[in-house]
Short mmCIF file of C-alpha atoms in Angstrom, two decimals:
data_model
loop_
_atom_site.label_atom_id
_atom_site.label_comp_id
_atom_site.label_asym_id
_atom_site.label_seq_id
_atom_site.Cartn_x
_atom_site.Cartn_y
_atom_site.Cartn_z
CA TYR Q 1 -14.27 22.33 -10.55
CA THR Q 2 -11.17 21.31 -8.90
CA ILE Q 3 -10.07 18.13 -7.10
CA ASP Q 4 -11.06 19.23 -3.73
CA LYS Q 5 -14.54 19.97 -4.70
CA SER Q 6 -15.07 16.96 -6.97
CA LEU Q 7 -16.13 14.58 -4.14
CA THR Q 8 -18.78 17.01 -2.90
CA PHE Q 9 -19.92 17.35 -6.60
CA PHE Q 10 -20.13 13.54 -6.94
CA HIS Q 11 -22.34 13.20 -3.63
CA GLU Q 12 -24.53 15.85 -4.39
CA ILE Q 13 -25.51 14.49 -7.58
CA GLU Q 14 -25.58 10.51 -6.24
CA LYS Q 15 -26.11 9.80 -2.58
CA GLY Q 16 -27.08 6.37 -3.16
CA PRO Q 17 -25.22 2.96 -4.36
CA LEU Q 18 -23.67 4.83 -7.71
CA PHE Q 19 -21.81 7.12 -5.44
CA GLY Q 20 -18.67 4.95 -4.79
CA LYS Q 21 -18.76 3.80 -8.32
CA THR Q 22 -18.79 7.33 -9.51
CA TYR Q 23 -15.68 8.32 -7.36
CA LEU Q 24 -13.86 4.88 -8.27
CA ARG Q 25 -14.44 5.79 -11.85
CA PHE Q 26 -13.16 9.60 -11.11
CA ALA Q 27 -9.95 7.94 -9.58
CA LYS Q 28 -9.39 5.51 -12.73
CA LEU Q 29 -9.86 8.65 -14.90
CA LEU Q 30 -7.26 10.49 -13.07
CA LYS Q 31 -4.70 7.62 -13.46
CA ALA Q 32 -5.56 7.30 -17.07
CA HIS Q 33 -4.74 10.85 -17.74
CA GLY Q 34 -1.56 10.55 -15.31
CA HIS Q 35 -2.69 13.11 -12.79
CA TYR Q 36 -0.56 11.42 -9.76
CA GLU Q 37 -0.94 14.31 -7.22
CA GLU Q 38 -4.54 15.00 -7.87
CA MET Q 39 -4.76 11.04 -7.42
CA GLN Q 40 -3.21 11.19 -4.00
CA GLN Q 41 -5.28 14.18 -2.99
CA PHE Q 42 -8.67 12.69 -3.90
CA LYS Q 43 -7.50 9.30 -2.13
CA ARG Q 44 -6.93 11.23 1.10
CA MET Q 45 -10.40 12.87 0.69
CA VAL Q 46 -12.09 9.63 0.07
CA LEU Q 47 -10.25 7.92 2.96
CA ASP Q 48 -11.21 10.60 5.13
CA ASP Q 49 -14.76 10.98 4.34
CA PHE Q 50 -16.02 7.48 3.25
CA GLU Q 51 -13.45 4.96 4.86
CA ARG Q 52 -16.32 2.10 5.15
CA LEU Q 53 -17.48 2.36 1.68
CA PRO Q 54 -16.18 -0.54 -0.39
CA GLU Q 55 -14.97 1.46 -3.29
CA THR Q 56 -12.61 3.45 -0.89
CA ALA Q 57 -10.41 0.32 -0.85
CA ASP Q 58 -10.29 -0.03 -4.39
CA VAL Q 59 -9.25 3.55 -4.71
CA VAL Q 60 -6.26 3.19 -2.22
CA ILE Q 61 -5.31 -0.13 -4.19
CA LEU Q 62 -5.46 1.62 -7.43
CA VAL Q 63 -3.38 4.56 -6.00
CA PHE Q 64 -0.87 2.17 -4.53
CA ASP Q 65 -0.51 -0.19 -7.72
CA TYR Q 66 0.00 2.98 -9.77
CA GLU Q 67 2.81 4.33 -7.27
CA PHE Q 68 4.75 0.95 -7.85
CA GLY Q 69 3.97 0.90 -11.49
CA ARG Q 70 5.72 4.11 -11.70
CA ARG Q 71 8.68 3.34 -9.23
CA SER Q 72 7.86 5.98 -6.98
CA PHE Q 73 8.77 4.67 -3.66
CA LYS Q 74 8.77 8.05 -1.69
CA ASN Q 75 5.45 7.73 -0.34
CA VAL Q 76 5.30 3.91 0.60
CA LYS Q 77 4.93 4.41 4.39
CA GLU Q 78 2.09 6.64 3.94
CA SER Q 79 0.38 4.24 1.16
CA THR Q 80 0.93 1.14 3.29
CA ALA Q 81 -0.71 2.86 6.39
CA ASP Q 82 -3.49 3.67 4.38
CA ILE Q 83 -3.74 -0.02 3.25
CA LEU Q 84 -3.63 -1.29 6.70
CA ARG Q 85 -6.46 1.04 7.59
CA ILE Q 86 -8.67 -0.12 4.90
CA SER Q 87 -7.73 -3.78 5.16
CA ARG Q 88 -9.86 -3.68 8.35
CA VAL Q 89 -12.95 -2.78 6.38
CA ALA Q 90 -12.23 -4.48 3.41
CA SER Q 91 -14.34 -7.45 1.92
CA LYS Q 92 -12.46 -10.93 1.52
CA GLU Q 93 -11.99 -10.07 -2.16
CA GLN Q 94 -10.46 -6.72 -1.56
CA LYS Q 95 -8.20 -8.27 1.08
CA LEU Q 96 -7.03 -10.76 -1.34
CA ALA Q 97 -6.43 -7.96 -3.76
CA ILE Q 98 -4.29 -5.98 -1.04
CA GLU Q 99 -2.38 -9.10 -0.29
CA LYS Q 100 -1.45 -9.50 -3.95
CA SER Q 101 -0.41 -5.90 -4.45
CA LEU Q 102 1.79 -6.00 -1.08
CA ILE Q 103 3.58 -9.25 -2.25
CA SER Q 104 4.19 -8.60 -5.91
CA SER Q 105 5.37 -4.98 -4.91
CA ALA Q 106 7.66 -6.39 -2.38
CA LYS Q 107 8.69 -9.01 -4.92
CA GLU Q 108 9.75 -6.60 -7.36
CA LEU Q 109 11.36 -3.98 -4.70
CA GLN Q 110 13.47 -6.91 -3.25
CA ASP Q 111 14.92 -7.81 -6.73
CA LEU Q 112 15.68 -4.16 -6.83
CA VAL Q 113 17.33 -4.31 -3.66
CA ILE Q 114 19.38 -7.57 -4.37
CA LYS Q 115 20.28 -5.98 -8.08
CA ASN Q 116 21.69 -2.85 -6.41
CA LYS Q 117 23.14 -4.45 -3.14
CA LYS Q 118 26.46 -2.63 -3.64
CA SER Q 119 24.94 0.63 -4.23
CA GLN Q 120 24.98 3.27 -1.56
CA ASP Q 121 21.23 4.24 -2.29
CA VAL Q 122 20.19 0.75 -1.33
CA VAL Q 123 18.78 2.19 2.00
CA LEU Q 124 16.35 4.10 -0.26
CA LEU Q 125 14.97 1.05 -1.61
CA SER Q 126 15.29 -0.99 1.77
CA GLU Q 127 13.11 1.25 3.83
CA PRO Q 128 9.87 1.15 1.61
CA LEU Q 129 10.52 -2.72 1.25
CA ALA Q 130 10.46 -3.16 5.11
CA HIS Q 131 7.25 -1.35 5.12
CA LEU Q 132 5.83 -3.73 2.61
CA TYR Q 133 6.66 -6.80 4.72
CA ASP Q 134 5.61 -5.04 7.71
CA THR Q 135 2.11 -4.32 6.31
CA PHE Q 136 1.56 -7.58 4.67
CA ILE Q 137 2.28 -9.44 7.99
CA LYS Q 138 -0.12 -7.08 9.87
CA VAL Q 139 -2.74 -7.67 7.23
CA VAL Q 140 -2.90 -11.44 6.67
CA ASP Q 141 -3.92 -13.93 9.15
CA SER Q 142 -0.77 -14.73 11.47
CA LYS Q 143 -1.13 -18.42 10.89
CA ASP Q 144 -0.83 -17.84 7.11
CA SER Q 145 2.23 -19.60 5.88
CA ARG Q 146 3.49 -16.65 3.76
CA VAL Q 147 4.09 -14.75 7.19
CA TYR Q 148 7.18 -17.04 7.78
CA ARG Q 149 8.73 -15.83 4.26
CA ALA Q 150 7.58 -12.26 4.92
CA ARG Q 151 9.09 -12.18 8.54
CA TYR Q 152 12.44 -13.52 7.13
CA ASN Q 153 12.72 -11.22 4.17
CA LEU Q 154 11.96 -8.50 6.52
CA ALA Q 155 14.25 -9.28 8.86
CA GLU Q 156 17.19 -9.55 6.10
CA THR Q 157 15.91 -6.14 5.20
CA GLN Q 158 16.19 -4.79 8.43
CA PHE Q 159 19.58 -6.25 9.04
CA GLU Q 160 20.69 -4.58 5.63
CA ILE Q 161 19.51 -1.05 6.71
CA HIS Q 162 21.20 -1.52 10.19
CA HIS Q 163 17.65 -1.69 12.20
CA PHE Q 164 19.43 -4.56 14.19
CA ALA Q 165 16.87 -4.88 17.11
CA LYS Q 166 14.08 -4.97 14.77
CA ALA Q 167 15.81 -7.67 12.70
CA THR Q 168 16.45 -9.92 15.77
CA LEU Q 169 12.60 -9.61 16.65
CA ASN Q 170 11.82 -11.18 13.38
CA TYR Q 171 14.23 -13.66 13.35
CA ARG Q 172 13.33 -14.62 16.92
CA TRP Q 173 9.67 -14.78 15.88
CA ILE Q 174 10.70 -17.17 13.13
CA THR Q 175 12.54 -19.49 15.46
CA ASP Q 176 10.25 -19.46 18.20
CA ASN Q 177 6.89 -20.28 15.66
#
């Protein structure tokens, strides 16, 4: 069978509580074998059809972490939108995993931006970094102490890529709060 029929196949076999565990294991199997494009396609199918199942958040986090492990930053905008989408239905434990993934990825990317600051291609890293910080700010509680640092880093990143109006908004938020 093919990826586009896999979810239907799993759902025909198991409609109960093991269904989510089954498709999560399948996503891990795709990761283990390095089938990145298929992981992306499978994640999209799971999100579209089974967003409210707890294992869907785990699949999204798995794919997101895998992308960053590969240093593939081209899908960050889409991936952070998926993370924001599932964060609304994620359990407390999953929200902590989401926050951890976003912060560790942002730190890793921030280090790369600083290291390559003189490069003309730094924008290719700064745009995804801005999406990471922006998503983190939207996922965590506004009273979380990490929001100030994330907003500052976001403002600095936006300033570096000449998004001055957005940078100003974040600098202003810091001074007003």
